[in-house]
PDB file of C-alpha atoms in Angstrom:
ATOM      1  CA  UNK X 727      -1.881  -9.528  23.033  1.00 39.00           C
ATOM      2  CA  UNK X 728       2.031 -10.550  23.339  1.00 41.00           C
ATOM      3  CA  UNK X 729       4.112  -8.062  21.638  1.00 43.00           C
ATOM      4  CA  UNK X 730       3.731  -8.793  18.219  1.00 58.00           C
ATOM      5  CA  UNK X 731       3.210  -6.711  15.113  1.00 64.00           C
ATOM      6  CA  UNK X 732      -1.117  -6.047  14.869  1.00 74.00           C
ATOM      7  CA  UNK X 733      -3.388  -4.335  12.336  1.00 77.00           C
ATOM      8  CA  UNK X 734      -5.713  -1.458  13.106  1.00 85.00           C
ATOM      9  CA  UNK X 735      -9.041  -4.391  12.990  1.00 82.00           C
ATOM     10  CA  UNK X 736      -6.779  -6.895  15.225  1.00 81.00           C
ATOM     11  CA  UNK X 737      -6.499  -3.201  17.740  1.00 83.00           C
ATOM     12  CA  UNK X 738     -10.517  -2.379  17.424  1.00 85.00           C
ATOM     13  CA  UNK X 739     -11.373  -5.769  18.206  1.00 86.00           C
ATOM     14  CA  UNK X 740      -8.859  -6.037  21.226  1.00 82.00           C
ATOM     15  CA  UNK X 741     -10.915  -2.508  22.438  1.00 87.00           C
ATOM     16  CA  UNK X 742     -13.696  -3.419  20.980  1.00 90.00           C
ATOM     17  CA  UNK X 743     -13.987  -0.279  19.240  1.00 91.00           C
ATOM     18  CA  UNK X 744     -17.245   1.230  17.167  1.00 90.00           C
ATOM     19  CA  UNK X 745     -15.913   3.709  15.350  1.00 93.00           C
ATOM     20  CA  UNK X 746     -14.091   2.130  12.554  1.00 94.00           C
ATOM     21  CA  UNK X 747     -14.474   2.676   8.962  1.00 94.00           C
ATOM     22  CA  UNK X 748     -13.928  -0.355   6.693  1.00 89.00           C
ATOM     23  CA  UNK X 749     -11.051  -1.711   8.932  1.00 86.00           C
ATOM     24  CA  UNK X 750      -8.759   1.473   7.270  1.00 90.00           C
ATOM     25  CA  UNK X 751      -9.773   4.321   9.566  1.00 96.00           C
ATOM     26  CA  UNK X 752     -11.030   4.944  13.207  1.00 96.00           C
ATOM     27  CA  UNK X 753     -11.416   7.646  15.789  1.00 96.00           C
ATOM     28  CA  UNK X 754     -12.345   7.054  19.466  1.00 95.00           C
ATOM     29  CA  UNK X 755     -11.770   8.324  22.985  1.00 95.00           C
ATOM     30  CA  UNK X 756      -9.762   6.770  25.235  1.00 92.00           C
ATOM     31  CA  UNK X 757     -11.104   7.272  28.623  1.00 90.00           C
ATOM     32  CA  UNK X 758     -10.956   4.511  31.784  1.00 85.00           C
ATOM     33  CA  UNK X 759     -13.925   3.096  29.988  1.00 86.00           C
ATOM     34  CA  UNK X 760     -12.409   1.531  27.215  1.00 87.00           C
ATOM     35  CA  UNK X 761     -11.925  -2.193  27.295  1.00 80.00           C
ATOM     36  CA  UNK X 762      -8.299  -3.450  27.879  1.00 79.00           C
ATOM     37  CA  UNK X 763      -7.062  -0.435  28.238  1.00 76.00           C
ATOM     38  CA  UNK X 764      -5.188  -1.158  31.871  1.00 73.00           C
ATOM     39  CA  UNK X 765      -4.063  -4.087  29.813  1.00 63.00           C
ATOM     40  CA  UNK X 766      -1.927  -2.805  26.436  1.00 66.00           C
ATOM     41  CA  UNK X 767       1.409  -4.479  26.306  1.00 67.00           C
ATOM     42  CA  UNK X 768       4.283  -3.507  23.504  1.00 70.00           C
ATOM     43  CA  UNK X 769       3.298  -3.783  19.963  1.00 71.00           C
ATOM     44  CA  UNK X 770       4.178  -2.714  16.529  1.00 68.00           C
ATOM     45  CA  UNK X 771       0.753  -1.924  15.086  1.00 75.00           C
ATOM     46  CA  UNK X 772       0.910  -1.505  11.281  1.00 76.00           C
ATOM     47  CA  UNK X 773      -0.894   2.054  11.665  1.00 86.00           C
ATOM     48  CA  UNK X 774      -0.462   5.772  11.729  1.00 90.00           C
ATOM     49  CA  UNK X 775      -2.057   7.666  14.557  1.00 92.00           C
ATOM     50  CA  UNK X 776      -2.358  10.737  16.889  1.00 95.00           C
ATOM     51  CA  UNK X 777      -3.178  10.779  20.211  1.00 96.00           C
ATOM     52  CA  UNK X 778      -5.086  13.877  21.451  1.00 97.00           C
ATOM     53  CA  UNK X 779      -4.767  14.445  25.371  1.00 97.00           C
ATOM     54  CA  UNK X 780      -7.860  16.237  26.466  1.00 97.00           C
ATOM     55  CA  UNK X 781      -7.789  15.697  30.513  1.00 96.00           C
ATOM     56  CA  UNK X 782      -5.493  13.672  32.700  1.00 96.00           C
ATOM     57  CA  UNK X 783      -2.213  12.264  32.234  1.00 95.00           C
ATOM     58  CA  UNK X 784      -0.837   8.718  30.755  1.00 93.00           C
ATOM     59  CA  UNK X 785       2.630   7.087  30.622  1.00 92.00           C
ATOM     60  CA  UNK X 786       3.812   5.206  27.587  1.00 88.00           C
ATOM     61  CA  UNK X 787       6.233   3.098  26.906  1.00 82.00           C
ATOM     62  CA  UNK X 788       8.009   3.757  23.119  1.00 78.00           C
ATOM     63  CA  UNK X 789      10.597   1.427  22.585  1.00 67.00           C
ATOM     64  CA  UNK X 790      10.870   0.901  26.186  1.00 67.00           C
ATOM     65  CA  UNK X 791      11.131   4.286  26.715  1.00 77.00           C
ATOM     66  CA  UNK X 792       8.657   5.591  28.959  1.00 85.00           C
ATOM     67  CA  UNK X 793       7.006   9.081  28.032  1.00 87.00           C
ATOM     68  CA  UNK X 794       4.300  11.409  29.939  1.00 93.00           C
ATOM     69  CA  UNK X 795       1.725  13.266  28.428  1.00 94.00           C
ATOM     70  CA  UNK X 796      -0.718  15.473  29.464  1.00 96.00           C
ATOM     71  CA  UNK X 797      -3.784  17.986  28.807  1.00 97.00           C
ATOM     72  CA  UNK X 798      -3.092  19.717  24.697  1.00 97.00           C
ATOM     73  CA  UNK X 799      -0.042  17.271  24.675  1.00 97.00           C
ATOM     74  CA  UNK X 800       0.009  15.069  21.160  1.00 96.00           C
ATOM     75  CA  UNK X 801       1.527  11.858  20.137  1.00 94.00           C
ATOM     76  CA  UNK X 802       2.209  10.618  16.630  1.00 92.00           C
ATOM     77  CA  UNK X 803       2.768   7.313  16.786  1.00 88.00           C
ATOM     78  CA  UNK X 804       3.849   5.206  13.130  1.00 82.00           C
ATOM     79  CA  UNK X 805       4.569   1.702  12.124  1.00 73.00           C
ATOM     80  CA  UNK X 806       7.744   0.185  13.123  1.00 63.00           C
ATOM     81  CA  UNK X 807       7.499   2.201  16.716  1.00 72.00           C
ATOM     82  CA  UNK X 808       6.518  -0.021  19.499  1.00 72.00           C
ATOM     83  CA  UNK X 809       4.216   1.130  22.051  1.00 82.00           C
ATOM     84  CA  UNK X 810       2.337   0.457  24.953  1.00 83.00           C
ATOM     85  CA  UNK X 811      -0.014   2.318  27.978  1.00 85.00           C
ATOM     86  CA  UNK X 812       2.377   1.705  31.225  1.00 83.00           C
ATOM     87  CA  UNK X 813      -0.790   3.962  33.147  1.00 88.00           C
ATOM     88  CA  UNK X 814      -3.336   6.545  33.555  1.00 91.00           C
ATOM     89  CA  UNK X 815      -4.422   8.821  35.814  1.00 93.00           C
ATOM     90  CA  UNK X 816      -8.303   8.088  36.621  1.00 92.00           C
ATOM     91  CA  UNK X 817      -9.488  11.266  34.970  1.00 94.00           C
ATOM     92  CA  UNK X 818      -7.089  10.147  31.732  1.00 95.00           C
ATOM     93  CA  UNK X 819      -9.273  11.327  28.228  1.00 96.00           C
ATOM     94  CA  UNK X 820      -7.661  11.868  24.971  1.00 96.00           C
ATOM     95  CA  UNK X 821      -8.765  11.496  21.111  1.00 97.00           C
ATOM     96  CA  UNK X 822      -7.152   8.403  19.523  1.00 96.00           C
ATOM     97  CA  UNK X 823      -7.175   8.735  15.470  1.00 97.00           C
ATOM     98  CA  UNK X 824      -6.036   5.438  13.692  1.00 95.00           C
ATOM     99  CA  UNK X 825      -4.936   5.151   9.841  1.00 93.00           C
ATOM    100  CA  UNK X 826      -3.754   2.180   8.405  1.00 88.00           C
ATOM    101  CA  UNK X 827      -0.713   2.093   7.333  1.00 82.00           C
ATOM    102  CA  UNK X 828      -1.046   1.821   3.519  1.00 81.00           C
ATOM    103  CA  UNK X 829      -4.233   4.168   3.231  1.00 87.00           C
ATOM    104  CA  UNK X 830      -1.564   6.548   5.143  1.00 88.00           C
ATOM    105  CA  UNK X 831       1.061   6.247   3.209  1.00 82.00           C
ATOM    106  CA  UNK X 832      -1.202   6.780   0.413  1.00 83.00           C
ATOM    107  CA  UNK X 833      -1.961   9.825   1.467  1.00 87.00           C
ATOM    108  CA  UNK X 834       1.040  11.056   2.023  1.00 83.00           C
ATOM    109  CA  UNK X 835       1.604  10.543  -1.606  1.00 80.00           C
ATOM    110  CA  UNK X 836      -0.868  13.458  -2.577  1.00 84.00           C
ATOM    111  CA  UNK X 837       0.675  16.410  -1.268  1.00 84.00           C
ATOM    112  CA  UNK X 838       4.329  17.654  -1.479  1.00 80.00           C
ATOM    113  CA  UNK X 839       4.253  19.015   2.341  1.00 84.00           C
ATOM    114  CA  UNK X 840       3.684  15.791   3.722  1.00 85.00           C
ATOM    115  CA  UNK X 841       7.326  14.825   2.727  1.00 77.00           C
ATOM    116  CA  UNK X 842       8.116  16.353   6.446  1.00 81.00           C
ATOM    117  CA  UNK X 843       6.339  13.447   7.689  1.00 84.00           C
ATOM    118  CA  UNK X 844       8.674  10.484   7.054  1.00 77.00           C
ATOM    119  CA  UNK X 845      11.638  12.889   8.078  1.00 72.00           C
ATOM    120  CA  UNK X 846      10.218  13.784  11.414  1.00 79.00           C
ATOM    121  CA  UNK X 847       9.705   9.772  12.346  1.00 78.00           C
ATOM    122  CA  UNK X 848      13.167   8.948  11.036  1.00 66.00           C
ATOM    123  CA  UNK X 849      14.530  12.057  13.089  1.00 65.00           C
ATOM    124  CA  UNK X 850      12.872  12.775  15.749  1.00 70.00           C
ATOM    125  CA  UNK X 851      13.672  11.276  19.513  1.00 66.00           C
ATOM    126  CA  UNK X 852      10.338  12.025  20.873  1.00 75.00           C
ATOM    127  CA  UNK X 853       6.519  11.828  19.142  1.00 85.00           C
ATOM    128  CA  UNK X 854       5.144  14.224  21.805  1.00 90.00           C
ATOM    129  CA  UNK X 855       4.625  17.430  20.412  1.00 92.00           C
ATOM    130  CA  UNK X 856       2.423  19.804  22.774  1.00 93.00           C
ATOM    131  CA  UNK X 857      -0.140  22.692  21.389  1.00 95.00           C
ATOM    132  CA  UNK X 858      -1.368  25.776  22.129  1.00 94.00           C
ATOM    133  CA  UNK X 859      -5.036  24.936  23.967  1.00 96.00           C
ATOM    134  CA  UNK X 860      -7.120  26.663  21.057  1.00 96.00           C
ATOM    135  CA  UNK X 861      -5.285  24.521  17.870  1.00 95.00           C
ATOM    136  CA  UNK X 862      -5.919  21.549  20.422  1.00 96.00           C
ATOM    137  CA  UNK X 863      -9.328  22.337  20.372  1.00 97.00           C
ATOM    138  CA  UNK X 864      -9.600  23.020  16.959  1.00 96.00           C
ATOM    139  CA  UNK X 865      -7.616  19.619  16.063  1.00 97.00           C
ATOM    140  CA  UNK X 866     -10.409  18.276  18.693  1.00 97.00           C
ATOM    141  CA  UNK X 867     -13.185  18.885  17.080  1.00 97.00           C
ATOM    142  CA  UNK X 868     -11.883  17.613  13.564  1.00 97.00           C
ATOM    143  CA  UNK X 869     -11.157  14.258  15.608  1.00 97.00           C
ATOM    144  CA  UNK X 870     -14.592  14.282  17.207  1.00 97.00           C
ATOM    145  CA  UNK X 871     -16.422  15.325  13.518  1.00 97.00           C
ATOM    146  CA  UNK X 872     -14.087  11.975  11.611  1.00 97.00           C
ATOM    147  CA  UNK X 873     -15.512   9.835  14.903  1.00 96.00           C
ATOM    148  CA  UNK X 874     -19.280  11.064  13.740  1.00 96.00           C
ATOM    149  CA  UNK X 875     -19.084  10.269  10.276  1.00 96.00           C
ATOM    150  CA  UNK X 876     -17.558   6.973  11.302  1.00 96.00           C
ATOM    151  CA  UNK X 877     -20.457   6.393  13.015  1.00 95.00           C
ATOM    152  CA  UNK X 878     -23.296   8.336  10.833  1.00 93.00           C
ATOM    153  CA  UNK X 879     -23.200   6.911   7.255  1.00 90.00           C
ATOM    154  CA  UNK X 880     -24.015   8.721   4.406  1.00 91.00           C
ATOM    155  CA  UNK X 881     -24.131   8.272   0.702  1.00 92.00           C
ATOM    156  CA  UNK X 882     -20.612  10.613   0.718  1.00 94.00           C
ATOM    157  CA  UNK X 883     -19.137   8.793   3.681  1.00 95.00           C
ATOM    158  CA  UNK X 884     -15.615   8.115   2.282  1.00 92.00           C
ATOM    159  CA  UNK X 885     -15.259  11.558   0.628  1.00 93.00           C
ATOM    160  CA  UNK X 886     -15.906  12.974   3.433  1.00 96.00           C
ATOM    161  CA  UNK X 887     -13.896  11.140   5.495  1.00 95.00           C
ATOM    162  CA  UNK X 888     -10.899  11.524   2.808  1.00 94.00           C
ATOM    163  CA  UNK X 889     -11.492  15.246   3.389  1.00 96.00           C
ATOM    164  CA  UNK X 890     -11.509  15.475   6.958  1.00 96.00           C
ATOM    165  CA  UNK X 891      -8.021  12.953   7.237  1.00 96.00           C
ATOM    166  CA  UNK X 892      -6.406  15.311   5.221  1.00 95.00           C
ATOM    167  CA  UNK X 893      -7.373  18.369   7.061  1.00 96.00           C
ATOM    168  CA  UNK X 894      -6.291  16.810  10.128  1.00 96.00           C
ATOM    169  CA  UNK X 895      -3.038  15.678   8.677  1.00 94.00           C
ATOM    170  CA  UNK X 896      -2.643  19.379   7.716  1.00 94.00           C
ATOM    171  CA  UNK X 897      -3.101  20.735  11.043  1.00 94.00           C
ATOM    172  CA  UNK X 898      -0.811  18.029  12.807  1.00 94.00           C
ATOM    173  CA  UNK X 899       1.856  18.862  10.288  1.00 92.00           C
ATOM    174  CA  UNK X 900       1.798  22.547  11.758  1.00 88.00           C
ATOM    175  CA  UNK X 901       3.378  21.498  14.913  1.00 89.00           C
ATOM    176  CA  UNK X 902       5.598  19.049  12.995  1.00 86.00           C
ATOM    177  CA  UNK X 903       7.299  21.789  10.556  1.00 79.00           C
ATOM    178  CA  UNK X 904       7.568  24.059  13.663  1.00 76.00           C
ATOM    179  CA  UNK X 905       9.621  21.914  15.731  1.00 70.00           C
ATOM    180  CA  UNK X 906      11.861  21.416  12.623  1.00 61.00           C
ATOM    181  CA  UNK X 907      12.000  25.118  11.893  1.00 58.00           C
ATOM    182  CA  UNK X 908      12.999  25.716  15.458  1.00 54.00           C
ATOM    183  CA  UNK X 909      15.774  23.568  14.992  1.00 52.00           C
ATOM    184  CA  UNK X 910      19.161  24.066  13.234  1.00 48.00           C
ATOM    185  CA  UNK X 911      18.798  24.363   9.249  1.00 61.00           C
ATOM    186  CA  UNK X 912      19.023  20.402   7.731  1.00 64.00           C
ATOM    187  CA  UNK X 913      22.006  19.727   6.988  1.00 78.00           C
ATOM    188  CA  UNK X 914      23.294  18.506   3.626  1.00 84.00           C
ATOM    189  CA  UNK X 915      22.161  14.748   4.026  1.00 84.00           C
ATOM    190  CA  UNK X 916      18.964  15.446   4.834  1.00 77.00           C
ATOM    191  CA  UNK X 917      18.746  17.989   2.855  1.00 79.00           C
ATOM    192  CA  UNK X 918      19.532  15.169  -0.054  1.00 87.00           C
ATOM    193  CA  UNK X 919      16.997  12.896   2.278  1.00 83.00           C
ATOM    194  CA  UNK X 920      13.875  15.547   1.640  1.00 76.00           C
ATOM    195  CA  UNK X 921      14.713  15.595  -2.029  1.00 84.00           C
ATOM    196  CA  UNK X 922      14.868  11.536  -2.324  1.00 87.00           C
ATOM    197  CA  UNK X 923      11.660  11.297  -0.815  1.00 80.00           C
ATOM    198  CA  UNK X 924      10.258  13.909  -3.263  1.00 76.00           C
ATOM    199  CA  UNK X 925      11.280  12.010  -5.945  1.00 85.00           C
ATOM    200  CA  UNK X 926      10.159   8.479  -4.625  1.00 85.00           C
ATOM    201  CA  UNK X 927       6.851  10.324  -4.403  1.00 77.00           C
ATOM    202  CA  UNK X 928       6.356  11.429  -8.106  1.00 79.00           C
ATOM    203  CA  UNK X 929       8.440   8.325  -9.708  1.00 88.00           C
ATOM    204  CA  UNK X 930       7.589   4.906  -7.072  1.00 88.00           C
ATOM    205  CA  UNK X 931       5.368   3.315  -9.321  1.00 91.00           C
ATOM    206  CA  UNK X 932       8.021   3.744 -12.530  1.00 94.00           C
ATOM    207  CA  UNK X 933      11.116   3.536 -10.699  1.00 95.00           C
ATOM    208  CA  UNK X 934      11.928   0.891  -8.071  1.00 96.00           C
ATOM    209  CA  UNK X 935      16.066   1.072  -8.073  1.00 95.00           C
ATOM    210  CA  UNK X 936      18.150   4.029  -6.207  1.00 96.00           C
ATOM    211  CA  UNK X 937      20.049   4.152  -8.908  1.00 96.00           C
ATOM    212  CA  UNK X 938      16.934   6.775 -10.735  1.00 97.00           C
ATOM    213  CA  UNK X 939      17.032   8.814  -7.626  1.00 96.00           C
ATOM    214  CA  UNK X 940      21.197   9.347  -7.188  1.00 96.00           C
ATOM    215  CA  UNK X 941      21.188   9.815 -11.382  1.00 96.00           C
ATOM    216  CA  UNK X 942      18.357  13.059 -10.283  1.00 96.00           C
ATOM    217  CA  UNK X 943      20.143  14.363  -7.095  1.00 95.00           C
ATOM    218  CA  UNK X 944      23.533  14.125  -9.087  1.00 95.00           C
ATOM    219  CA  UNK X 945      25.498  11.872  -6.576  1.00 96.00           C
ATOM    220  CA  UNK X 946      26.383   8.164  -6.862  1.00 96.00           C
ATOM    221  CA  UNK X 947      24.171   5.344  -5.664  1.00 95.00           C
ATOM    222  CA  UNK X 948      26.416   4.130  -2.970  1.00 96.00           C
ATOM    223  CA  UNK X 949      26.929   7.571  -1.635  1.00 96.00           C
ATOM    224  CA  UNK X 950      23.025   8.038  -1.876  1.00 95.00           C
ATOM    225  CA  UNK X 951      22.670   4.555   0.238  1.00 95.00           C
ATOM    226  CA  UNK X 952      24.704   6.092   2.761  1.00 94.00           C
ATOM    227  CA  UNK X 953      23.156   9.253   3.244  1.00 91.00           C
ATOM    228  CA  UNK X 954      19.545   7.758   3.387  1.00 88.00           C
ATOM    229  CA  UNK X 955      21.201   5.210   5.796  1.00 88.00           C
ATOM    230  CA  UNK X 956      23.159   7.896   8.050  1.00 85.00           C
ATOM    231  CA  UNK X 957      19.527   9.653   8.340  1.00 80.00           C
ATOM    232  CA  UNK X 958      17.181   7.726   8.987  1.00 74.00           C
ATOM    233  CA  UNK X 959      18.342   4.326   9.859  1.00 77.00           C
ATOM    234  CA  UNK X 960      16.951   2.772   7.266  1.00 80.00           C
ATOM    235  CA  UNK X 961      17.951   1.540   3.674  1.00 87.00           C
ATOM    236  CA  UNK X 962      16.977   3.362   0.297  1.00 90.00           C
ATOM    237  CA  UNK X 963      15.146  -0.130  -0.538  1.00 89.00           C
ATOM    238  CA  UNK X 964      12.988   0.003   2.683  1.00 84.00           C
ATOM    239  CA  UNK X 965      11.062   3.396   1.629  1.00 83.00           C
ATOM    240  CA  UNK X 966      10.758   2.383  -2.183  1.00 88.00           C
ATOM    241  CA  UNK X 967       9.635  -1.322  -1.010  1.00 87.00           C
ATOM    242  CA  UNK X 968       7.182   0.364   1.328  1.00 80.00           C
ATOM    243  CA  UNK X 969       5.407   2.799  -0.893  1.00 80.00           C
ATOM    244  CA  UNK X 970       5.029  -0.001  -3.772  1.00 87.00           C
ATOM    245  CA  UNK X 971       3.183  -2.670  -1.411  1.00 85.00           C
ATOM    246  CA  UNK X 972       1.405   0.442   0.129  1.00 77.00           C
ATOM    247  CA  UNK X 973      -0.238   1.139  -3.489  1.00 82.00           C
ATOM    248  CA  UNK X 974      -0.262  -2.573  -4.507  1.00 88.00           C
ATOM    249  CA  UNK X 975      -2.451  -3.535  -1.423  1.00 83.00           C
ATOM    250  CA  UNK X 976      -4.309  -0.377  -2.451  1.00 76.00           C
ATOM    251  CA  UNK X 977      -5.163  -1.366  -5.890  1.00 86.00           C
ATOM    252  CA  UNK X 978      -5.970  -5.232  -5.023  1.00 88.00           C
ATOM    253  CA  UNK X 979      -8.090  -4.039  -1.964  1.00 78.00           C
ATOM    254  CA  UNK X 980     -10.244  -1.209  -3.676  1.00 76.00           C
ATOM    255  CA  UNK X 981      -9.879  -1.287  -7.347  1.00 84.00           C
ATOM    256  CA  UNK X 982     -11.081  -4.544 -10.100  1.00 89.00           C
ATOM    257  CA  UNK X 983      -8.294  -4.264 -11.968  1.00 94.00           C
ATOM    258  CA  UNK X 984      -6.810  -7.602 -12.661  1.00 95.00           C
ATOM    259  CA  UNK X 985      -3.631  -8.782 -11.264  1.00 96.00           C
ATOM    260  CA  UNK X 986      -1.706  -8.133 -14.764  1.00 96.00           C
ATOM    261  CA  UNK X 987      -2.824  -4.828 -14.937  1.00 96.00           C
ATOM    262  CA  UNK X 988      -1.427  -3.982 -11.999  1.00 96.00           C
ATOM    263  CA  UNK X 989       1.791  -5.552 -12.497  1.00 96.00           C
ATOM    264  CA  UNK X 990       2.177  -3.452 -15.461  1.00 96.00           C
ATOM    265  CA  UNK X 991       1.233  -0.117 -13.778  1.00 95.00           C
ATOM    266  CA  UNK X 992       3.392  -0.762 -11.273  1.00 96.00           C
ATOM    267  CA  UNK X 993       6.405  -1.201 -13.416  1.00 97.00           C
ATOM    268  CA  UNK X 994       6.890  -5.147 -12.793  1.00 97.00           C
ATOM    269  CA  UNK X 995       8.328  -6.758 -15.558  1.00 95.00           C
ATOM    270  CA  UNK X 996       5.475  -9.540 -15.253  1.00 95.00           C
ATOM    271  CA  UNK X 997       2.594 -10.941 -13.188  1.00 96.00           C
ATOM    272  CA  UNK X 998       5.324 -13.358 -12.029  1.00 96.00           C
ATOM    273  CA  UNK X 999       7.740 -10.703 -10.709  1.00 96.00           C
ATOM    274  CA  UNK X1000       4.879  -8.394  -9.205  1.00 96.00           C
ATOM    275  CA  UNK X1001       3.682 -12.155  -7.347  1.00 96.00           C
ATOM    276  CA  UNK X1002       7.310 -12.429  -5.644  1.00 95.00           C
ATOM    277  CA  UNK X1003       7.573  -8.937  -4.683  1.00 95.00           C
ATOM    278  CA  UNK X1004       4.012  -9.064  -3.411  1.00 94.00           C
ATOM    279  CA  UNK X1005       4.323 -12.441  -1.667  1.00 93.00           C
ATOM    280  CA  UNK X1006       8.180 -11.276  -0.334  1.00 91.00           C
ATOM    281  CA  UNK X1007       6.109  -8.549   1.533  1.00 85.00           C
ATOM    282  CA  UNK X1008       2.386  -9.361   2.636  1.00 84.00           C
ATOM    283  CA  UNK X1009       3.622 -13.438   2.990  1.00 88.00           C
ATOM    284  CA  UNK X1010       0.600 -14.432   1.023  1.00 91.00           C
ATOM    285  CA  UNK X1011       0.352 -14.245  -3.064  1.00 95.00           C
ATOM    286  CA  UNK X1012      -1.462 -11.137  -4.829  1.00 94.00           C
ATOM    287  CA  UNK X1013      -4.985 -13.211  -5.634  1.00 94.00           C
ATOM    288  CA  UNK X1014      -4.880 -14.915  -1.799  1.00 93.00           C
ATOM    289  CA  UNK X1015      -4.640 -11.019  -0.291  1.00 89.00           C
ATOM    290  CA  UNK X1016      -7.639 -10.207  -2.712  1.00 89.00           C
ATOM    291  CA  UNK X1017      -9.499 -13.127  -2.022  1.00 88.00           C
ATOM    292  CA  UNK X1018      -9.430 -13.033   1.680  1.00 80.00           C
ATOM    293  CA  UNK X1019     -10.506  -8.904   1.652  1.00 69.00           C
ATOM    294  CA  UNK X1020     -13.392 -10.079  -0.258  1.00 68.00           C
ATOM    295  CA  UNK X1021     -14.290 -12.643   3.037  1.00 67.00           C
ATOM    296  CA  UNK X1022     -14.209 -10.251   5.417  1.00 57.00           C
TER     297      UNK X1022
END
């Protein structure tokens, strides 16, 4: 792989990993076993994921920036960071937990807490966060028990696994909202930042223009550009764009509704509008995205 920007099936095939639910979820260990894994250059991968150091050591590289980890340390890595494995000590074992991107950010759409989420990867200047040895454990053995029922079907397979993503997104948020707390109190623009994303939460689907959030916060929309943009980086248009082709892909991947339908409950003034948003952002039309899920 050249550095490029890869999905979490394009990553299990490169490792050729087993454990990997319907191309949306996996959970492995990473040990000197695992194919390629002397070999991982930089990439953007498309995915959420925590890394789990159980034994060992390993240097990586984020944004050409190299970090070490070792035994209890965690990583969160998310799309848009690029990574790679610069080494390894030989005894190197950690838990490696992969969500796609738009099941993720789907996720994140469910529970009000998670809005610490986005403002710890805007924020923060290093993903390692390290844990007391018993929550390691504990987060352990919620990594090891989404690996089984990866691996174990059942007739409640993706309820289950729903379940145990979210408790595990629970229990790496701990950490997350500690080293926040432990921190200065945020200050007024992200203050206005945490209440944005709030709002994008409950209103995405009905609301695609700042100008909804700024009229709710009480501020103009330039000034609310520029506070989202003196945050994070990023512009106002970059989180509400994301979210929308999050539940688009979504609803073409895993529901029947037709193409219309979901222009409408997304808030597009017509199929044709929801087909150049779509096509802006995946680089293929609505029915093409549909029709090539339904090849796999």
């Amino acid at each position: 792989m050249k550095e490029q920007i890869i999905r979490l099936s394009e990553l299990a095939d490169y490792h050729q990993i087993k454990e990997v639910y319907e191309n949306r979820v996996a959970c492995f260990e990473m040990n000197s076993q695992l194919v390629n894994i002397d070999t991982i250059p930089p990439v953007f991968a498309d995915i959420f994921s925590v890394v789990l150091v159980q034994q060992g050591s390993a240097t990586f590289s984020l944004n050409y920036r190299e970090q070490t980890v070792a035994t209890d340390d965690m990583l969160l890595f998310w799309p848009s960071l690029l990574v790679s494995l610069s080494r390894q000590s030989p005894d190197f074992k950690a838990l490696h937990l992969l969500c796609e991107r738009t099941l993720f950010e789907r996720l994140l759409a469910t529970d009000p807490a998670y809005r610490q989420y986005p403002l710890f990867f805007c924020q923060t200047q290093s993903p390692i966060l390290h844990l007391h040895h018993a929550m390691a454990e504990t987060l352990a053995a919620d990594l090891q028990q989404i690996a089984r029922h990866i691996v174990h079907p059942s007739p409640y397979q993706e309820g289950i696994l729903h379940h145990l993503l979210h408790v595990v997104l629970l229990q790496v948020l701990e950490p997350v909202a500690l080293r926040a707390h432990s921190h200065t109190h945020l200050s007024h623009p992200e203050q206005l930042f945490q209440q944005f994303i709030g709002l994008l939460i409950a209103h995405y689907k009905q609301e695609h223009y700042i100008g909804f959030y700024a009229r709710n916060l009480s501020i103009s929309p330039s000034y609310l550009s520029r506070i989202i943009r003196k945050t994070t980086g990023k512009t106002a248009a970059y989180f509400i764009t994301g979210l929308l082709h999050a539940e688009a892909c979504r609803l073409l991947l895993h529901t029947d509704l037709p193409i219309q339908t979901i222009a409408d409950t997304l808030n597009f003034s017509d199929q044709s509008a929801f087909g150049k948003f779509f096509k802006g952002n995946a680089g293929v039309s609505p029915q093409q995205y549909r029709n090539r899920a339904v090849a796999k």
